[in-house]
Short mmCIF file of C-alpha atoms in Angstrom, two decimals:
data_model
loop_
_atom_site.label_atom_id
_atom_site.label_comp_id
_atom_site.label_asym_id
_atom_site.label_seq_id
_atom_site.Cartn_x
_atom_site.Cartn_y
_atom_site.Cartn_z
CA UNK A 1 -52.40 -38.23 -37.17
CA UNK A 2 -55.29 -36.64 -39.04
CA UNK A 3 -53.28 -33.75 -40.48
CA UNK A 4 -49.85 -34.05 -42.13
CA UNK A 5 -48.53 -30.84 -40.56
CA UNK A 6 -50.69 -29.83 -37.59
CA UNK A 7 -48.17 -29.12 -34.85
CA UNK A 8 -50.88 -28.63 -32.21
CA UNK A 9 -52.27 -32.10 -32.97
CA UNK A 10 -48.83 -33.71 -32.79
CA UNK A 11 -48.00 -31.85 -29.57
CA UNK A 12 -51.23 -33.03 -27.92
CA UNK A 13 -50.58 -36.66 -28.82
CA UNK A 14 -46.92 -36.41 -27.81
CA UNK A 15 -47.96 -35.13 -24.35
CA UNK A 16 -50.28 -38.11 -23.97
CA UNK A 17 -47.46 -40.48 -24.89
CA UNK A 18 -45.08 -38.80 -22.43
CA UNK A 19 -47.70 -38.99 -19.68
CA UNK A 20 -48.10 -42.70 -20.40
CA UNK A 21 -44.32 -43.20 -20.22
CA UNK A 22 -44.07 -44.66 -23.73
CA UNK A 23 -40.58 -44.46 -25.26
CA UNK A 24 -39.97 -43.69 -28.97
CA UNK A 25 -39.29 -47.38 -29.63
CA UNK A 26 -42.80 -48.25 -28.39
CA UNK A 27 -44.56 -45.76 -30.66
CA UNK A 28 -45.46 -45.94 -34.32
CA UNK A 29 -46.62 -42.66 -35.85
CA UNK A 30 -48.88 -42.85 -38.87
CA UNK A 31 -51.53 -40.95 -40.80
CA UNK A 32 -55.19 -41.94 -40.51
CA UNK A 33 -55.24 -43.10 -44.13
CA UNK A 34 -51.92 -44.98 -43.95
CA UNK A 35 -52.95 -48.47 -45.01
CA UNK A 36 -49.35 -49.68 -45.02
CA UNK A 37 -49.00 -49.48 -41.23
CA UNK A 38 -48.16 -52.61 -39.31
CA UNK A 39 -50.96 -51.84 -36.88
CA UNK A 40 -54.64 -52.07 -37.69
CA UNK A 41 -56.75 -49.13 -36.61
CA UNK A 42 -58.37 -51.35 -33.98
CA UNK A 43 -54.98 -51.89 -32.36
CA UNK A 44 -54.20 -48.19 -31.85
CA UNK A 45 -53.80 -47.17 -28.22
CA UNK A 46 -56.61 -45.15 -26.70
CA UNK A 47 -54.55 -42.87 -24.47
CA UNK A 48 -56.13 -40.70 -21.80
CA UNK A 49 -55.87 -36.93 -22.26
CA UNK A 50 -52.92 -35.27 -20.55
CA UNK A 51 -54.69 -32.84 -18.23
CA UNK A 52 -51.60 -31.91 -16.19
CA UNK A 53 -48.29 -30.36 -17.38
CA UNK A 54 -46.06 -33.07 -18.86
CA UNK A 55 -42.31 -32.57 -19.23
CA UNK A 56 -40.58 -29.45 -20.49
CA UNK A 57 -38.56 -28.42 -23.54
CA UNK A 58 -36.64 -25.28 -24.56
CA UNK A 59 -38.50 -22.76 -26.73
CA UNK A 60 -36.00 -23.45 -29.51
CA UNK A 61 -37.32 -27.00 -29.89
CA UNK A 62 -40.91 -25.81 -30.28
CA UNK A 63 -39.90 -23.28 -32.95
CA UNK A 64 -37.93 -25.88 -34.91
CA UNK A 65 -40.59 -28.57 -34.50
CA UNK A 66 -43.33 -26.29 -35.88
CA UNK A 67 -41.32 -26.02 -39.09
CA UNK A 68 -39.95 -29.57 -39.28
CA UNK A 69 -43.44 -31.06 -39.07
CA UNK A 70 -44.18 -29.45 -42.45
CA UNK A 71 -41.59 -31.72 -44.11
CA UNK A 72 -42.89 -34.63 -46.18
CA UNK A 73 -40.55 -37.17 -44.57
CA UNK A 74 -42.85 -39.91 -43.16
CA UNK A 75 -40.49 -40.24 -40.18
CA UNK A 76 -40.85 -36.59 -39.13
CA UNK A 77 -43.29 -37.36 -36.30
CA UNK A 78 -41.01 -40.06 -34.92
CA UNK A 79 -37.95 -37.80 -35.17
CA UNK A 80 -39.65 -35.06 -33.19
CA UNK A 81 -40.87 -37.48 -30.51
CA UNK A 82 -37.41 -39.01 -30.27
CA UNK A 83 -35.94 -35.57 -29.56
CA UNK A 84 -38.80 -34.66 -27.20
CA UNK A 85 -38.17 -37.84 -25.20
CA UNK A 86 -34.41 -37.23 -25.06
CA UNK A 87 -34.86 -33.58 -23.99
CA UNK A 88 -36.58 -34.74 -20.80
CA UNK A 89 -33.25 -36.17 -19.66
CA UNK A 90 -30.97 -33.50 -21.19
CA UNK A 91 -32.41 -30.03 -21.78
CA UNK A 92 -29.17 -28.94 -23.55
CA UNK A 93 -29.43 -31.72 -26.12
CA UNK A 94 -30.07 -29.39 -29.09
CA UNK A 95 -26.63 -27.81 -28.67
CA UNK A 96 -24.93 -31.12 -29.56
CA UNK A 97 -24.13 -30.75 -33.28
CA UNK A 98 -22.74 -34.30 -33.45
CA UNK A 99 -26.08 -35.90 -32.64
CA UNK A 100 -27.64 -37.49 -35.73
CA UNK A 101 -31.17 -36.52 -34.71
CA UNK A 102 -30.16 -32.85 -34.38
CA UNK A 103 -28.49 -32.93 -37.79
CA UNK A 104 -31.59 -34.48 -39.33
CA UNK A 105 -33.84 -31.90 -37.65
CA UNK A 106 -31.70 -29.05 -39.01
CA UNK A 107 -31.90 -30.47 -42.54
CA UNK A 108 -35.67 -30.88 -42.34
CA UNK A 109 -36.13 -27.30 -41.12
CA UNK A 110 -33.82 -25.92 -43.83
CA UNK A 111 -35.74 -27.78 -46.54
CA UNK A 112 -39.07 -26.43 -45.26
CA UNK A 113 -37.77 -22.87 -45.10
CA UNK A 114 -36.39 -23.17 -48.62
CA UNK A 115 -39.71 -24.53 -49.89
CA UNK A 116 -41.58 -21.68 -48.20
CA UNK A 117 -39.23 -19.18 -49.84
CA UNK A 118 -39.83 -20.74 -53.26
CA UNK A 119 -43.58 -20.46 -52.76
CA UNK A 120 -43.23 -16.75 -52.00
CA UNK A 121 -41.11 -16.30 -55.12
CA UNK A 122 -42.99 -18.45 -57.64
CA UNK A 123 -46.71 -18.20 -56.85
CA UNK A 124 -48.43 -16.48 -59.78
CA UNK A 125 -51.99 -15.25 -59.27
CA UNK A 126 -54.49 -15.28 -62.12
CA UNK A 127 -57.52 -13.04 -62.33
CA UNK A 128 -61.00 -14.52 -61.94
CA UNK A 129 -63.96 -12.26 -62.71
CA UNK A 130 -67.40 -13.14 -61.38
CA UNK A 131 -70.92 -11.79 -61.90
CA UNK A 132 -70.66 -9.50 -58.87
CA UNK A 133 -67.95 -7.46 -60.57
CA UNK A 134 -65.47 -8.18 -57.78
CA UNK A 135 -61.99 -9.15 -58.85
CA UNK A 136 -60.65 -12.36 -57.35
CA UNK A 137 -57.33 -14.07 -57.87
CA UNK A 138 -56.24 -17.70 -57.74
CA UNK A 139 -52.90 -19.48 -58.03
CA UNK A 140 -51.85 -23.09 -58.43
CA UNK A 141 -48.64 -24.19 -56.71
CA UNK A 142 -47.01 -27.54 -56.07
CA UNK A 143 -44.90 -27.28 -52.91
CA UNK A 144 -42.35 -29.96 -52.18
CA UNK A 145 -43.44 -30.01 -48.54
CA UNK A 146 -46.56 -29.11 -46.51
CA UNK A 147 -45.70 -25.41 -46.40
CA UNK A 148 -48.94 -23.68 -47.41
CA UNK A 149 -50.14 -22.95 -43.85
CA UNK A 150 -46.67 -21.72 -42.93
CA UNK A 151 -46.45 -19.37 -45.92
CA UNK A 152 -50.01 -18.16 -46.48
CA UNK A 153 -49.79 -15.39 -43.81
CA UNK A 154 -47.04 -13.79 -45.92
CA UNK A 155 -49.45 -13.47 -48.86
CA UNK A 156 -52.17 -12.14 -46.54
CA UNK A 157 -49.83 -9.33 -45.49
CA UNK A 158 -48.40 -8.75 -48.96
CA UNK A 159 -51.73 -8.78 -50.84
CA UNK A 160 -54.11 -7.68 -48.10
CA UNK A 161 -56.19 -5.62 -50.53
CA UNK A 162 -56.94 -8.57 -52.83
CA UNK A 163 -59.27 -11.53 -52.50
CA UNK A 164 -57.19 -14.56 -53.43
CA UNK A 165 -56.87 -18.31 -53.19
CA UNK A 166 -53.78 -20.52 -53.41
CA UNK A 167 -54.55 -24.10 -54.42
CA UNK A 168 -52.08 -26.92 -53.76
CA UNK A 169 -52.50 -30.69 -54.10
CA UNK A 170 -52.91 -31.18 -50.35
CA UNK A 171 -54.68 -28.00 -49.18
CA UNK A 172 -55.97 -24.58 -50.26
CA UNK A 173 -55.78 -21.14 -48.64
CA UNK A 174 -58.34 -18.35 -49.08
CA UNK A 175 -58.03 -14.65 -48.13
CA UNK A 176 -61.22 -12.54 -48.25
CA UNK A 177 -59.55 -9.23 -47.44
CA UNK A 178 -59.94 -9.66 -43.68
CA UNK A 179 -59.32 -13.27 -42.60
CA UNK A 180 -57.35 -16.29 -43.77
CA UNK A 181 -59.06 -19.68 -44.12
CA UNK A 182 -57.93 -23.13 -45.26
CA UNK A 183 -59.78 -25.88 -47.08
CA UNK A 184 -59.21 -29.09 -49.03
CA UNK A 185 -56.58 -29.35 -51.75
CA UNK A 186 -57.36 -29.25 -55.44
CA UNK A 187 -55.87 -29.61 -58.88
CA UNK A 188 -54.34 -27.37 -61.50
CA UNK A 189 -57.62 -27.37 -63.44
CA UNK A 190 -59.25 -25.46 -60.55
CA UNK A 191 -57.30 -22.35 -61.60
CA UNK A 192 -57.74 -20.54 -64.96
CA UNK A 193 -55.03 -21.41 -67.45
CA UNK A 194 -54.32 -17.86 -68.58
CA UNK A 195 -55.44 -14.28 -68.10
CA UNK A 196 -54.26 -10.69 -68.51
CA UNK A 197 -52.03 -10.92 -65.43
CA UNK A 198 -49.82 -13.41 -67.28
CA UNK A 199 -48.98 -10.74 -69.83
CA UNK A 200 -47.99 -8.45 -66.96
CA UNK A 201 -45.60 -11.07 -65.62
CA UNK A 202 -44.06 -11.58 -69.05
CA UNK A 203 -43.63 -7.84 -69.53
CA UNK A 204 -42.09 -7.48 -66.08
CA UNK A 205 -39.72 -10.42 -66.57
CA UNK A 206 -38.58 -9.14 -69.96
CA UNK A 207 -38.00 -5.65 -68.60
CA UNK A 208 -35.81 -6.76 -65.68
CA UNK A 209 -33.77 -9.25 -67.74
CA UNK A 210 -30.19 -7.97 -67.89
CA UNK A 211 -28.25 -9.79 -70.66
CA UNK A 212 -24.93 -8.40 -69.39
CA UNK A 213 -25.33 -10.25 -66.09
CA UNK A 214 -26.70 -13.54 -67.42
CA UNK A 215 -25.52 -16.65 -65.56
CA UNK A 216 -27.61 -19.63 -66.65
CA UNK A 217 -26.42 -22.01 -63.92
CA UNK A 218 -27.12 -19.44 -61.21
CA UNK A 219 -30.55 -18.71 -62.68
CA UNK A 220 -31.49 -22.41 -62.62
CA UNK A 221 -30.28 -22.64 -59.04
CA UNK A 222 -32.49 -19.74 -57.91
CA UNK A 223 -35.39 -20.66 -60.24
CA UNK A 224 -35.39 -24.49 -60.39
CA UNK A 225 -36.78 -25.88 -63.60
CA UNK A 226 -39.44 -27.91 -61.74
CA UNK A 227 -41.29 -24.61 -61.12
CA UNK A 228 -41.18 -23.47 -64.74
CA UNK A 229 -44.34 -25.29 -65.83
CA UNK A 230 -46.43 -22.99 -63.62
CA UNK A 231 -44.61 -19.73 -64.42
CA UNK A 232 -46.04 -17.69 -67.31
CA UNK A 233 -42.67 -15.97 -67.86
CA UNK A 234 -40.85 -19.32 -68.23
CA UNK A 235 -41.64 -19.47 -71.95
CA UNK A 236 -39.51 -16.33 -72.41
CA UNK A 237 -36.38 -17.79 -70.81
CA UNK A 238 -35.08 -19.72 -73.83
CA UNK A 239 -35.40 -16.85 -76.37
CA UNK A 240 -33.96 -14.34 -73.88
CA UNK A 241 -30.92 -16.55 -73.30
CA UNK A 242 -30.56 -17.18 -77.03
CA UNK A 243 -30.61 -13.46 -77.84
CA UNK A 244 -28.64 -12.28 -74.81
CA UNK A 245 -25.48 -11.26 -76.71
CA UNK A 246 -27.41 -9.21 -79.25
CA UNK A 247 -29.44 -7.56 -76.50
CA UNK A 248 -26.26 -6.71 -74.59
CA UNK A 249 -24.77 -5.03 -77.67
CA UNK A 250 -27.94 -3.00 -78.22
CA UNK A 251 -28.00 -1.96 -74.57
CA UNK A 252 -24.42 -0.63 -74.78
CA UNK A 253 -25.24 1.40 -77.91
CA UNK A 254 -28.25 3.13 -76.35
CA UNK A 255 -27.63 6.62 -75.01
CA UNK A 256 -28.88 7.90 -71.67
CA UNK A 257 -32.53 8.96 -71.72
CA UNK A 258 -34.10 12.19 -70.52
CA UNK A 259 -36.11 12.19 -67.28
CA UNK A 260 -39.73 11.05 -67.79
CA UNK A 261 -42.01 13.83 -69.00
CA UNK A 262 -44.35 13.24 -66.04
CA UNK A 263 -41.48 13.97 -63.65
CA UNK A 264 -40.69 17.22 -65.46
CA UNK A 265 -44.34 18.29 -65.38
CA UNK A 266 -44.54 17.56 -61.66
CA UNK A 267 -41.47 19.71 -60.97
CA UNK A 268 -42.90 22.54 -63.04
CA UNK A 269 -46.22 22.68 -61.23
CA UNK A 270 -45.06 22.31 -57.59
CA UNK A 271 -44.89 26.10 -56.97
CA UNK A 272 -48.41 26.47 -58.41
CA UNK A 273 -49.77 23.87 -55.99
CA UNK A 274 -48.44 25.80 -53.01
CA UNK A 275 -49.80 29.11 -54.32
CA UNK A 276 -53.21 27.64 -55.11
CA UNK A 277 -53.60 26.30 -51.57
CA UNK A 278 -53.74 29.85 -50.19
CA UNK A 279 -56.54 30.73 -52.62
CA UNK A 280 -58.95 28.08 -51.24
CA UNK A 281 -60.99 29.82 -48.55
CA UNK A 282 -64.21 27.78 -48.50
CA UNK A 283 -65.62 24.32 -49.06
CA UNK A 284 -67.02 25.48 -52.41
CA UNK A 285 -63.57 26.70 -53.45
CA UNK A 286 -62.07 23.32 -52.55
CA UNK A 287 -64.80 21.43 -54.46
CA UNK A 288 -64.03 23.50 -57.56
CA UNK A 289 -60.23 23.39 -57.19
CA UNK A 290 -60.02 19.62 -56.75
CA UNK A 291 -61.00 19.12 -60.39
CA UNK A 292 -57.63 20.53 -61.40
CA UNK A 293 -55.68 18.38 -58.93
CA UNK A 294 -52.57 16.73 -60.35
CA UNK A 295 -50.85 15.92 -57.06
CA UNK A 296 -50.52 12.25 -58.01
CA UNK A 297 -50.85 10.34 -61.32
CA UNK A 298 -54.38 9.06 -60.58
CA UNK A 299 -55.94 12.09 -62.30
CA UNK A 300 -54.58 10.91 -65.65
CA UNK A 301 -57.06 8.03 -66.03
CA UNK A 302 -59.99 8.93 -63.74
CA UNK A 303 -63.08 10.59 -65.23
CA UNK A 304 -63.08 13.33 -62.61
CA UNK A 305 -62.25 14.04 -59.00
CA UNK A 306 -65.02 13.05 -56.58
CA UNK A 307 -65.30 15.51 -53.70
CA UNK A 308 -67.33 15.00 -50.52
CA UNK A 309 -71.01 15.83 -50.13
CA UNK A 310 -73.19 16.82 -47.21
CA UNK A 311 -73.97 19.76 -44.94
CA UNK A 312 -71.25 22.38 -44.69
CA UNK A 313 -71.29 22.00 -40.90
CA UNK A 314 -72.16 18.31 -40.44
CA UNK A 315 -72.15 16.55 -37.06
CA UNK A 316 -70.41 13.49 -38.47
CA UNK A 317 -68.09 12.87 -41.42
CA UNK A 318 -67.71 9.39 -42.94
CA UNK A 319 -64.39 8.90 -44.77
CA UNK A 320 -64.02 5.99 -47.19
CA UNK A 321 -61.09 4.84 -49.28
CA UNK A 322 -61.71 6.20 -52.79
CA UNK A 323 -64.57 6.58 -55.30
CA UNK A 324 -65.64 3.46 -57.15
CA UNK A 325 -66.62 2.99 -60.78
CA UNK A 326 -70.12 4.48 -60.44
CA UNK A 327 -68.92 7.37 -58.26
CA UNK A 328 -66.19 8.22 -60.78
CA UNK A 329 -68.73 8.47 -63.60
CA UNK A 330 -71.32 10.45 -61.61
CA UNK A 331 -68.92 12.63 -59.62
CA UNK A 332 -70.70 11.84 -56.33
CA UNK A 333 -69.40 9.79 -53.37
CA UNK A 334 -71.06 6.64 -52.01
CA UNK A 335 -73.76 6.15 -54.64
CA UNK A 336 -72.73 2.59 -55.57
CA UNK A 337 -73.43 -0.73 -53.77
CA UNK A 338 -71.21 0.16 -50.79
CA UNK A 339 -73.00 3.49 -50.43
CA UNK A 340 -76.37 1.74 -50.31
CA UNK A 341 -75.08 -0.55 -47.52
CA UNK A 342 -73.85 2.50 -45.59
CA UNK A 343 -77.11 4.42 -46.03
CA UNK A 344 -79.17 1.44 -44.85
CA UNK A 345 -77.00 0.91 -41.77
CA UNK A 346 -76.98 4.62 -40.88
CA UNK A 347 -80.76 4.76 -41.10
CA UNK A 348 -81.18 1.51 -39.12
CA UNK A 349 -79.12 2.68 -36.12
CA UNK A 350 -80.84 6.07 -36.02
CA UNK A 351 -78.23 8.49 -37.36
CA UNK A 352 -79.77 11.41 -39.23
CA UNK A 353 -78.44 10.96 -42.79
CA UNK A 354 -79.20 14.61 -43.60
CA UNK A 355 -76.58 15.67 -41.02
CA UNK A 356 -73.86 13.38 -42.43
CA UNK A 357 -70.98 14.44 -44.68
CA UNK A 358 -69.45 11.63 -46.80
CA UNK A 359 -66.12 11.73 -48.58
CA UNK A 360 -63.05 9.64 -49.38
CA UNK A 361 -59.38 9.70 -48.43
CA UNK A 362 -58.48 9.65 -52.14
CA UNK A 363 -60.49 11.70 -54.63
CA UNK A 364 -59.68 9.93 -57.92
CA UNK A 365 -60.70 6.39 -58.86
CA UNK A 366 -57.73 4.03 -59.07
CA UNK A 367 -58.45 1.04 -61.26
CA UNK A 368 -57.03 -1.54 -63.61
CA UNK A 369 -58.84 -2.17 -66.91
CA UNK A 370 -60.07 -5.74 -67.50
CA UNK A 371 -61.65 -5.81 -70.93
CA UNK A 372 -64.62 -3.42 -70.72
CA UNK A 373 -64.58 -3.37 -66.92
CA UNK A 374 -62.58 -1.18 -64.54
CA UNK A 375 -61.38 -3.14 -61.50
CA UNK A 376 -60.77 -1.30 -58.23
CA UNK A 377 -57.14 -1.06 -57.08
CA UNK A 378 -56.16 -0.01 -53.57
CA UNK A 379 -54.35 3.38 -53.54
CA UNK A 380 -50.77 3.28 -52.32
CA UNK A 381 -49.25 5.34 -49.52
CA UNK A 382 -48.01 8.10 -51.80
CA UNK A 383 -51.42 8.58 -53.36
CA UNK A 384 -53.11 8.67 -49.96
CA UNK A 385 -50.59 11.22 -48.71
CA UNK A 386 -50.98 13.40 -51.81
CA UNK A 387 -54.76 13.54 -51.30
CA UNK A 388 -54.49 14.28 -47.56
CA UNK A 389 -54.34 17.95 -48.65
CA UNK A 390 -57.98 17.82 -49.80
CA UNK A 391 -59.21 15.75 -46.85
CA UNK A 392 -57.65 18.22 -44.41
CA UNK A 393 -59.45 21.06 -46.18
CA UNK A 394 -62.78 19.24 -45.90
CA UNK A 395 -62.28 18.56 -42.19
CA UNK A 396 -61.21 22.16 -41.61
CA UNK A 397 -64.24 23.64 -43.35
CA UNK A 398 -66.91 21.14 -42.19
CA UNK A 399 -65.60 20.88 -38.61
CA UNK A 400 -67.41 17.61 -37.78
CA UNK A 401 -67.78 16.59 -34.15
CA UNK A 402 -67.17 12.92 -35.07
CA UNK A 403 -65.27 11.33 -37.94
CA UNK A 404 -65.74 7.70 -38.96
CA UNK A 405 -62.91 6.01 -40.87
CA UNK A 406 -64.38 3.34 -43.15
CA UNK A 407 -61.55 0.88 -43.77
CA UNK A 408 -57.81 0.76 -43.21
CA UNK A 409 -56.91 3.27 -45.95
CA UNK A 410 -59.12 5.99 -44.45
CA UNK A 411 -57.84 5.23 -40.94
CA UNK A 412 -54.22 5.38 -42.13
CA UNK A 413 -54.84 8.74 -43.81
CA UNK A 414 -56.52 10.24 -40.75
CA UNK A 415 -54.07 8.88 -38.18
CA UNK A 416 -50.90 9.32 -40.24
CA UNK A 417 -49.76 5.77 -39.50
CA UNK A 418 -50.59 2.22 -40.52
CA UNK A 419 -53.93 1.25 -39.04
CA UNK A 420 -55.45 -2.17 -38.28
CA UNK A 421 -59.23 -2.30 -38.09
CA UNK A 422 -59.38 -5.10 -35.55
CA UNK A 423 -57.19 -3.23 -33.07
CA UNK A 424 -58.89 0.16 -33.38
CA UNK A 425 -62.60 -0.52 -33.82
CA UNK A 426 -65.05 -0.28 -30.93
CA UNK A 427 -63.45 2.62 -29.06
CA UNK A 428 -63.29 6.39 -29.67
CA UNK A 429 -59.95 8.00 -30.54
CA UNK A 430 -59.42 11.66 -29.70
CA UNK A 431 -57.50 13.41 -32.47
CA UNK A 432 -55.10 16.34 -31.99
CA UNK A 433 -57.83 18.93 -32.70
CA UNK A 434 -60.26 17.28 -30.27
CA UNK A 435 -62.40 15.58 -32.94
CA UNK A 436 -63.57 12.08 -32.00
CA UNK A 437 -62.56 9.36 -34.46
CA UNK A 438 -64.12 5.92 -34.83
CA UNK A 439 -62.68 3.18 -37.04
CA UNK A 440 -64.70 0.40 -38.65
CA UNK A 441 -64.81 -1.70 -41.81
CA UNK A 442 -65.62 -0.23 -45.19
CA UNK A 443 -69.15 -1.29 -46.23
CA UNK A 444 -67.69 -2.84 -49.40
CA UNK A 445 -66.13 -5.49 -47.13
CA UNK A 446 -69.63 -6.68 -46.23
CA UNK A 447 -70.39 -7.14 -49.92
CA UNK A 448 -67.34 -9.38 -50.36
CA UNK A 449 -68.20 -11.92 -47.65
CA UNK A 450 -69.27 -15.12 -49.46
CA UNK A 451 -71.32 -16.93 -46.79
CA UNK A 452 -74.59 -15.59 -45.36
CA UNK A 453 -73.75 -16.42 -41.74
CA UNK A 454 -70.44 -14.58 -41.90
CA UNK A 455 -72.05 -11.62 -43.65
CA UNK A 456 -74.76 -11.36 -40.98
CA UNK A 457 -72.15 -11.51 -38.21
CA UNK A 458 -70.02 -8.75 -39.75
CA UNK A 459 -73.10 -6.65 -40.55
CA UNK A 460 -74.05 -6.76 -36.87
CA UNK A 461 -70.53 -5.68 -35.83
CA UNK A 462 -70.67 -2.83 -38.35
CA UNK A 463 -74.01 -1.64 -36.97
CA UNK A 464 -72.69 -1.90 -33.41
CA UNK A 465 -69.85 0.44 -34.42
CA UNK A 466 -72.37 2.92 -35.86
CA UNK A 467 -74.39 2.80 -32.64
CA UNK A 468 -71.26 3.99 -30.81
CA UNK A 469 -71.03 6.81 -33.35
CA UNK A 470 -74.68 7.75 -32.79
CA UNK A 471 -74.20 7.82 -29.01
CA UNK A 472 -71.05 9.93 -29.33
CA UNK A 473 -72.87 12.47 -31.53
CA UNK A 474 -75.76 12.64 -29.05
CA UNK A 475 -73.41 13.16 -26.14
CA UNK A 476 -71.44 15.92 -27.86
CA UNK A 477 -74.59 17.72 -29.02
CA UNK A 478 -76.06 17.59 -25.49
CA UNK A 479 -72.82 18.92 -24.02
CA UNK A 480 -72.86 21.91 -26.38
#
């Protein structure tokens, strides 16, 4: 075997062995670099490829085998082949709880699932800033088994707006915001030792610690001490336990607090928001009124609201996610690096930039301070929904024939449901009011692609999407 946990590789070789009629006793499974094997590499069987269907197994076996192969037990390949061989004679074999091989398979799968769960719970990302100004994150983790490939898709879903890497001793995973890739393993020194995120973890851990419910044995069971060396909050455990009784007494003495002042302010201004909506009768009114928007907390830290720009009756409206650092300071949309990419692509495919209206789904810049820099943060669902009020006004006043959603956040805002770029791009979507919607990547995605070949490929796909937009505009204008 070349990979310690590649189920497809094992399955291919197992099919060859079955086709050759070799029993488990006649087979020795080993890794390519296993020098301790009884066989020399020259003695390994050169089996022909299994081009025809070979044997059959229940789906349950395949599901269990995909997980069990991630265990570090050197005998895992042999165990799976032993069961595969036996299942050819008895397809109900897995239902026999008394069979030693079944018991061992169950234990291996349980251990892998537990290890995957621990990875989800105890991976801690650290911030890595580079010269491009993009925020990247990396984490070091030491799994007990080969569970990175099994678990990495969870992090891709959970942190889809971040660019991150998880480094383990045997392999590494990398998410660029769109696709998941794997590479060689590394060492703890490949990841920064500390950063500002560690302080966040410590603050979070301290805030959720409840001294009245402290059970040390239970805590060690759920958070095994072997993981502590890579957890920034672990250094707080001893003092928190030591001071638990005093903290409990102080907690009992504290009186109930008043609702947060922000909540009270929000309640007080809700009637005003409804009344002000009726007063906005033009695009100019909306551009002026948005500067007083307090529909979500983002206004508290942004420099200003960034409204859309372009002709009042534009043929096409491009909708991005939110203003960036430069847009927040200047008060104009799409003037930063992503805007330059968009302008160049629009010009290249032949769309008249003077007939384009550009705006964002969210009007205030959401960021996290990192020293003197402000790092972009993806707006959450509540913030997108709060700002839909302004986007609807823009669409209503501009009345574009075609709208282009740049990125998943814009698509989600416009469609009112979770949107996936890969499933929606390349085809027009007719909205309820008859407007044609196209979905494509945000131009900032092109700036994040590290390799030139991948960037060129995605740039071409982006331009192909804009060609569809150009053709749709031409068709609608001809029709009218």
